Amino acid sequence: MDLAPPPAPPAPAAWMRLANPAVFNALADRLLLPLAVLTLAAFAFGLHGAFFASPADYQQGETVRIMYIHVPAAWLAMFAYAGMAVSALGTLVFRHPLADVAQKAAAPLGAGFTLICLLTGAIWGRPMWGTWWEWDARLTSVLILFLVYLGIMALWRAIDEPGRAARAVAILTLVGAANLPIIKFSVDWWYTLHQPAAVFRIDGPTIHPSMLVPLLVMGLAFLLLHLVLMLLRMKTELALRRIERLQIVAAERGGAG
Amino acid sequence: MSGSHAGFILAAYGATALILAAMIGASLLGWRSARRRLAALEAGRGPAGPRAPDLRAP
């Protein structure tokens, strides 16, 4: 009979090691300050490019400068939701403990970016299109994205038990993810007032580099800000869950004593 | 830059700054509040933390 000791369990993958809140918090603490500094630098470079280094558009004139916040906000509105959809899979399929924490942290940020996208789009549309709002496919699908974000935030608050809330929110998030390709391809599938994609195209961007570079830098600034706020909000959520656990333990001790 | 278009640009950047400030402010305040509550609980000073010993004479 072979009495050799059982083989050591395989080391967990890096993304599973992050399931330990202490490991995640330590990593977030190391990343937060450098990322915040990078965010400020990216906004400084991006805004300088948007206002001083890029020319006015031959058709839109100076109003084109609204594009430097409108387009990155639209990218982040969709990026945040795509991240939430991946987190939803993490909750339902892999049961990763941080997946629902990430999902909960991202929803208000995504809603904020979507609101910026809608407001700046309306403010740009008034002088360019002659209207604040048009019920075309792109605008309407982004408005639906905003409403889905609000619905997800409301669902988190509606269910007390965190595990049940996470699963319900994950299912709603995955259903809402069907809206992402609709937003992206709405300008191709339907006749819309909104112009077609000008950056992420198979045949390359159609924007002049003098405008494309500040736009990409502003996109990077928005992305970095999203990452900084995500880390901060995830740390907050982990702290709130620990507070709840400590309160339950204290209450049980008090009840037993 | 024409005056009317400057107003639209200012409105767009102003609205964006307000929303971003709200997002950053809410995240920072939430973190500060949670950190304080957690520190108080772990030190036994929280509202439902371990009870302090009763030092009064029986």
Short mmCIF file of C-alpha atoms in Angstrom, two decimals:
data_model
loop_
_atom_site.label_atom_id
_atom_site.label_comp_id
_atom_site.label_asym_id
_atom_site.label_seq_id
_atom_site.Cartn_x
_atom_site.Cartn_y
_atom_site.Cartn_z
CA MET A 1 0.00 0.00 0.00
CA ASP A 2 1.42 3.33 -1.02
CA LEU A 3 1.47 5.73 1.95
CA ALA A 4 2.94 8.73 0.14
CA PRO A 5 1.47 12.06 1.23
CA PRO A 6 -1.20 13.50 -1.04
CA PRO A 7 0.07 15.93 -3.66
CA ALA A 8 0.00 19.60 -2.67
CA PRO A 9 -3.03 21.43 -4.06
CA PRO A 10 -2.22 23.61 -7.07
CA ALA A 11 -1.54 27.27 -6.34
CA PRO A 12 -4.62 29.36 -7.04
CA ALA A 13 -4.59 31.54 -10.13
CA ALA A 14 -3.80 35.22 -9.57
CA TRP A 15 -7.40 36.30 -10.06
CA MET A 16 -8.53 33.76 -7.44
CA ARG A 17 -5.86 34.97 -4.98
CA LEU A 18 -7.55 38.39 -5.22
CA ALA A 19 -10.62 36.77 -3.71
CA ASN A 20 -8.92 37.34 -0.38
CA PRO A 21 -9.99 40.89 0.64
CA ALA A 22 -6.66 41.49 2.41
CA VAL A 23 -4.75 40.69 -0.79
CA PHE A 24 -7.06 42.89 -2.85
CA ASN A 25 -6.87 45.78 -0.36
CA ALA A 26 -3.07 45.62 -0.30
CA LEU A 27 -2.95 45.67 -4.11
CA ALA A 28 -5.47 48.53 -4.29
CA ASP A 29 -3.49 50.54 -1.72
CA ARG A 30 -0.37 50.18 -3.84
CA LEU A 31 -2.16 51.15 -7.07
CA LEU A 32 -4.42 54.00 -5.94
CA LEU A 33 -1.93 56.86 -5.64
CA PRO A 34 0.03 56.17 -8.87
CA LEU A 35 -3.22 55.74 -10.78
CA ALA A 36 -4.62 58.99 -9.31
CA VAL A 37 -1.49 60.88 -10.35
CA LEU A 38 -1.67 59.37 -13.84
CA THR A 39 -5.36 60.35 -14.04
CA LEU A 40 -4.60 63.98 -13.21
CA ALA A 41 -1.76 64.06 -15.76
CA ALA A 42 -3.94 62.51 -18.46
CA PHE A 43 -6.72 65.04 -17.81
CA ALA A 44 -4.20 67.91 -17.92
CA PHE A 45 -2.73 66.73 -21.24
CA GLY A 46 -6.13 65.85 -22.65
CA LEU A 47 -7.78 69.16 -21.76
CA HIS A 48 -4.79 71.09 -23.09
CA GLY A 49 -5.09 69.18 -26.33
CA ALA A 50 -8.87 69.62 -26.45
CA PHE A 51 -8.78 73.40 -25.97
CA PHE A 52 -5.42 74.61 -27.26
CA ALA A 53 -3.63 72.00 -29.38
CA SER A 54 -6.51 70.86 -31.61
CA PRO A 55 -8.12 72.94 -34.35
CA ALA A 56 -11.78 73.87 -34.75
CA ASP A 57 -13.73 71.60 -37.10
CA TYR A 58 -14.44 72.92 -40.58
CA GLN A 59 -18.15 72.10 -40.17
CA GLN A 60 -18.79 72.13 -36.42
CA GLY A 61 -16.51 75.02 -35.58
CA GLU A 62 -15.53 75.32 -31.91
CA THR A 63 -18.46 73.15 -30.82
CA VAL A 64 -16.35 70.12 -31.76
CA ARG A 65 -14.56 70.59 -28.41
CA ILE A 66 -17.60 69.02 -26.70
CA MET A 67 -16.61 65.80 -28.51
CA TYR A 68 -13.55 65.46 -26.24
CA ILE A 69 -15.79 64.73 -23.25
CA HIS A 70 -18.86 63.32 -24.98
CA VAL A 71 -17.10 60.49 -26.81
CA PRO A 72 -14.91 59.27 -23.87
CA ALA A 73 -17.99 59.36 -21.63
CA ALA A 74 -19.82 57.18 -24.17
CA TRP A 75 -16.88 54.75 -24.29
CA LEU A 76 -16.76 54.51 -20.50
CA ALA A 77 -20.55 54.12 -20.24
CA MET A 78 -20.23 50.99 -22.38
CA PHE A 79 -16.90 49.84 -20.90
CA ALA A 80 -18.28 49.98 -17.34
CA TYR A 81 -21.29 47.94 -18.40
CA ALA A 82 -19.13 45.39 -20.22
CA GLY A 83 -17.08 45.05 -17.02
CA MET A 84 -20.28 44.53 -15.05
CA ALA A 85 -21.38 41.82 -17.49
CA VAL A 86 -18.05 40.01 -16.99
CA SER A 87 -18.48 40.40 -13.21
CA ALA A 88 -21.99 38.99 -13.53
CA LEU A 89 -20.51 35.88 -15.14
CA GLY A 90 -17.96 35.81 -12.32
CA THR A 91 -20.81 35.83 -9.81
CA LEU A 92 -23.04 33.25 -11.51
CA VAL A 93 -20.49 30.88 -13.04
CA PHE A 94 -17.24 31.15 -11.06
CA ARG A 95 -18.71 32.45 -7.76
CA HIS A 96 -15.72 34.74 -7.38
CA PRO A 97 -16.19 36.65 -4.09
CA LEU A 98 -15.08 39.96 -5.57
CA ALA A 99 -17.24 39.73 -8.69
CA ASP A 100 -20.39 41.13 -7.11
CA VAL A 101 -18.31 43.69 -5.20
CA ALA A 102 -16.96 44.94 -8.55
CA GLN A 103 -20.43 44.89 -10.05
CA LYS A 104 -21.89 46.93 -7.22
CA ALA A 105 -19.02 49.43 -7.36
CA ALA A 106 -19.27 49.93 -11.12
CA ALA A 107 -23.00 50.64 -11.48
CA PRO A 108 -23.06 54.25 -10.14
CA LEU A 109 -19.90 55.06 -12.10
CA GLY A 110 -21.37 53.71 -15.32
CA ALA A 111 -24.57 55.65 -14.66
CA GLY A 112 -22.52 58.83 -14.15
CA PHE A 113 -20.62 58.38 -17.41
CA THR A 114 -23.86 57.63 -19.27
CA LEU A 115 -25.45 60.78 -17.84
CA ILE A 116 -22.44 62.82 -19.00
CA CYS A 117 -22.76 61.26 -22.45
CA LEU A 118 -26.49 62.06 -22.67
CA LEU A 119 -26.16 65.64 -21.36
CA THR A 120 -23.14 66.63 -23.45
CA GLY A 121 -24.74 65.01 -26.50
CA ALA A 122 -27.91 67.07 -26.00
CA ILE A 123 -25.88 70.26 -25.48
CA TRP A 124 -23.88 69.52 -28.66
CA GLY A 125 -27.01 68.59 -30.59
CA ARG A 126 -28.82 71.87 -30.01
CA PRO A 127 -26.43 74.08 -32.06
CA MET A 128 -25.46 71.31 -34.53
CA TRP A 129 -28.72 69.48 -35.21
CA GLY A 130 -31.12 72.19 -34.06
CA THR A 131 -32.60 69.91 -31.40
CA TRP A 132 -31.72 68.78 -27.87
CA TRP A 133 -33.07 65.29 -28.39
CA GLU A 134 -34.18 62.96 -31.16
CA TRP A 135 -35.68 59.52 -30.64
CA ASP A 136 -33.19 57.89 -32.97
CA ALA A 137 -31.68 54.45 -32.40
CA ARG A 138 -28.33 55.57 -30.92
CA LEU A 139 -29.75 58.16 -28.52
CA THR A 140 -32.61 55.93 -27.41
CA SER A 141 -30.40 52.88 -26.83
CA VAL A 142 -28.03 54.96 -24.67
CA LEU A 143 -31.01 56.29 -22.70
CA ILE A 144 -32.06 52.65 -22.16
CA LEU A 145 -28.52 51.91 -20.91
CA PHE A 146 -28.90 54.72 -18.37
CA LEU A 147 -32.27 53.33 -17.22
CA VAL A 148 -30.77 49.83 -16.91
CA TYR A 149 -28.00 51.25 -14.71
CA LEU A 150 -30.65 52.89 -12.49
CA GLY A 151 -32.60 49.62 -12.37
CA ILE A 152 -29.50 47.70 -11.29
CA MET A 153 -28.74 50.23 -8.54
CA ALA A 154 -32.36 50.03 -7.35
CA LEU A 155 -32.25 46.20 -7.33
CA TRP A 156 -29.15 46.21 -5.10
CA ARG A 157 -31.09 48.29 -2.59
CA ALA A 158 -34.31 46.30 -2.90
CA ILE A 159 -32.93 42.93 -1.72
CA ASP A 160 -31.44 42.77 1.78
CA GLU A 161 -29.60 39.45 1.56
CA PRO A 162 -26.33 40.19 -0.33
CA GLY A 163 -26.02 36.79 -2.02
CA ARG A 164 -29.56 36.89 -3.43
CA ALA A 165 -29.13 40.52 -4.47
CA ALA A 166 -25.88 39.68 -6.28
CA ARG A 167 -27.47 36.82 -8.24
CA ALA A 168 -30.56 38.88 -9.18
CA VAL A 169 -28.39 41.81 -10.25
CA ALA A 170 -26.10 39.50 -12.23
CA ILE A 171 -29.05 38.11 -14.19
CA LEU A 172 -30.44 41.60 -14.87
CA THR A 173 -26.96 42.77 -15.92
CA LEU A 174 -26.56 39.92 -18.41
CA VAL A 175 -30.02 40.60 -19.88
CA GLY A 176 -29.13 44.29 -20.21
CA ALA A 177 -25.85 43.42 -21.93
CA ALA A 178 -27.86 42.72 -25.08
CA ASN A 179 -28.14 46.50 -25.37
CA LEU A 180 -24.36 46.97 -25.87
CA PRO A 181 -24.17 45.70 -29.48
CA ILE A 182 -27.39 47.58 -30.21
CA ILE A 183 -25.72 50.83 -29.06
CA LYS A 184 -22.53 50.11 -30.98
CA PHE A 185 -24.14 49.10 -34.29
CA SER A 186 -27.32 51.21 -34.10
CA VAL A 187 -25.76 53.77 -36.44
CA ASP A 188 -25.10 51.03 -39.00
CA TRP A 189 -28.32 49.06 -38.63
CA TRP A 190 -30.75 51.98 -38.77
CA TYR A 191 -30.92 55.38 -40.35
CA THR A 192 -29.99 57.70 -37.49
CA LEU A 193 -29.28 61.38 -36.98
CA HIS A 194 -26.18 60.37 -35.00
CA GLN A 195 -23.01 60.14 -37.08
CA PRO A 196 -21.41 56.71 -37.63
CA ALA A 197 -18.34 55.49 -35.72
CA ALA A 198 -15.22 57.54 -36.46
CA VAL A 199 -12.56 55.94 -34.22
CA PHE A 200 -13.15 52.20 -33.75
CA ARG A 201 -13.62 51.18 -37.39
CA ILE A 202 -12.29 48.22 -39.35
CA ASP A 203 -10.75 50.57 -41.94
CA GLY A 204 -9.19 52.82 -39.27
CA PRO A 205 -10.17 56.16 -37.73
CA THR A 206 -11.57 58.87 -39.95
CA ILE A 207 -10.56 61.70 -37.58
CA HIS A 208 -7.53 63.85 -38.28
CA PRO A 209 -4.62 63.01 -35.90
CA SER A 210 -4.67 66.57 -34.50
CA MET A 211 -8.10 65.75 -33.07
CA LEU A 212 -7.67 62.01 -32.60
CA VAL A 213 -4.71 62.28 -30.20
CA PRO A 214 -6.45 64.59 -27.65
CA LEU A 215 -9.57 62.44 -27.94
CA LEU A 216 -7.62 59.27 -27.12
CA VAL A 217 -5.81 61.00 -24.24
CA MET A 218 -9.16 62.13 -22.82
CA GLY A 219 -10.40 58.56 -23.26
CA LEU A 220 -7.40 57.35 -21.27
CA ALA A 221 -8.09 59.98 -18.57
CA PHE A 222 -11.71 58.83 -18.23
CA LEU A 223 -10.57 55.19 -18.11
CA LEU A 224 -7.98 55.90 -15.41
CA LEU A 225 -10.55 57.84 -13.37
CA HIS A 226 -12.91 54.90 -13.66
CA LEU A 227 -10.21 52.51 -12.41
CA VAL A 228 -9.31 54.77 -9.46
CA LEU A 229 -12.94 55.13 -8.41
CA MET A 230 -13.55 51.41 -8.92
CA LEU A 231 -10.70 50.50 -6.56
CA LEU A 232 -11.91 53.02 -3.98
CA ARG A 233 -15.53 51.88 -4.17
CA MET A 234 -14.55 48.20 -4.01
CA LYS A 235 -12.48 48.89 -0.89
CA THR A 236 -15.49 50.72 0.56
CA GLU A 237 -17.84 47.84 -0.21
CA LEU A 238 -15.44 45.32 1.36
CA ALA A 239 -15.19 47.52 4.47
CA LEU A 240 -19.00 47.78 4.68
CA ARG A 241 -19.33 43.98 4.44
CA ARG A 242 -16.75 43.54 7.19
CA ILE A 243 -18.66 46.06 9.35
CA GLU A 244 -21.84 44.06 8.83
CA ARG A 245 -20.09 40.81 9.80
CA LEU A 246 -18.58 42.39 12.91
CA GLN A 247 -21.98 43.78 13.93
CA ILE A 248 -23.60 40.37 13.52
CA VAL A 249 -20.86 38.71 15.59
CA ALA A 250 -21.19 41.39 18.26
CA ALA A 251 -24.97 41.05 18.32
CA GLU A 252 -24.69 37.25 18.65
CA ARG A 253 -22.20 37.67 21.48
CA GLY A 254 -24.49 40.17 23.15
CA GLY A 255 -27.47 37.83 22.74
CA ALA A 256 -25.57 34.85 24.13
CA GLY A 257 -24.09 36.80 27.04
CA MET B 1 -15.16 81.32 -30.74
CA SER B 2 -18.70 82.60 -31.26
CA GLY B 3 -20.54 83.64 -28.10
CA SER B 4 -23.46 81.26 -28.43
CA HIS B 5 -21.20 78.27 -29.08
CA ALA B 6 -18.96 79.24 -26.17
CA GLY B 7 -22.04 79.01 -23.96
CA PHE B 8 -22.77 75.48 -25.17
CA ILE B 9 -19.14 74.41 -24.63
CA LEU B 10 -19.14 75.94 -21.15
CA ALA B 11 -22.44 74.20 -20.33
CA ALA B 12 -21.12 70.83 -21.52
CA TYR B 13 -17.83 71.06 -19.62
CA GLY B 14 -19.59 72.51 -16.55
CA ALA B 15 -22.13 69.67 -16.44
CA THR B 16 -19.34 67.12 -16.88
CA ALA B 17 -17.26 68.69 -14.10
CA LEU B 18 -20.26 68.66 -11.76
CA ILE B 19 -21.09 65.01 -12.42
CA LEU B 20 -17.45 63.90 -12.14
CA ALA B 21 -17.09 65.90 -8.90
CA ALA B 22 -20.22 64.20 -7.54
CA MET B 23 -18.85 60.76 -8.49
CA ILE B 24 -15.44 61.47 -6.92
CA GLY B 25 -16.94 63.15 -3.83
CA ALA B 26 -19.43 60.35 -3.18
CA SER B 27 -16.70 57.71 -3.56
CA LEU B 28 -14.29 59.54 -1.22
CA LEU B 29 -16.96 60.29 1.41
CA GLY B 30 -18.21 56.71 1.27
CA TRP B 31 -14.70 55.36 1.76
CA ARG B 32 -13.92 57.76 4.63
CA SER B 33 -17.17 56.95 6.42
CA ALA B 34 -16.71 53.17 6.01
CA ARG B 35 -13.07 53.34 7.16
CA ARG B 36 -14.03 55.29 10.30
CA ARG B 37 -16.89 52.95 11.16
CA LEU B 38 -14.69 49.90 10.62
CA ALA B 39 -11.87 51.35 12.73
CA ALA B 40 -14.33 52.18 15.53
CA LEU B 41 -15.85 48.69 15.45
CA GLU B 42 -12.49 46.94 15.43
CA ALA B 43 -11.39 49.06 18.39
CA GLY B 44 -14.56 48.10 20.23
CA ARG B 45 -15.94 51.62 20.17
CA GLY B 46 -18.66 51.05 17.60
CA PRO B 47 -22.40 51.06 18.22
CA ALA B 48 -22.54 47.26 18.14
CA GLY B 49 -18.96 46.46 18.96
CA PRO B 50 -17.81 44.41 21.97
CA ARG B 51 -19.13 45.93 25.17
CA ALA B 52 -16.73 47.85 27.34
CA PRO B 53 -16.23 46.33 30.80
CA ASP B 54 -18.47 47.80 33.49
CA LEU B 55 -16.05 49.41 35.95
CA ARG B 56 -18.66 50.54 38.49
CA ALA B 57 -18.59 48.90 41.88
CA PRO B 58 -21.25 46.17 42.31
#
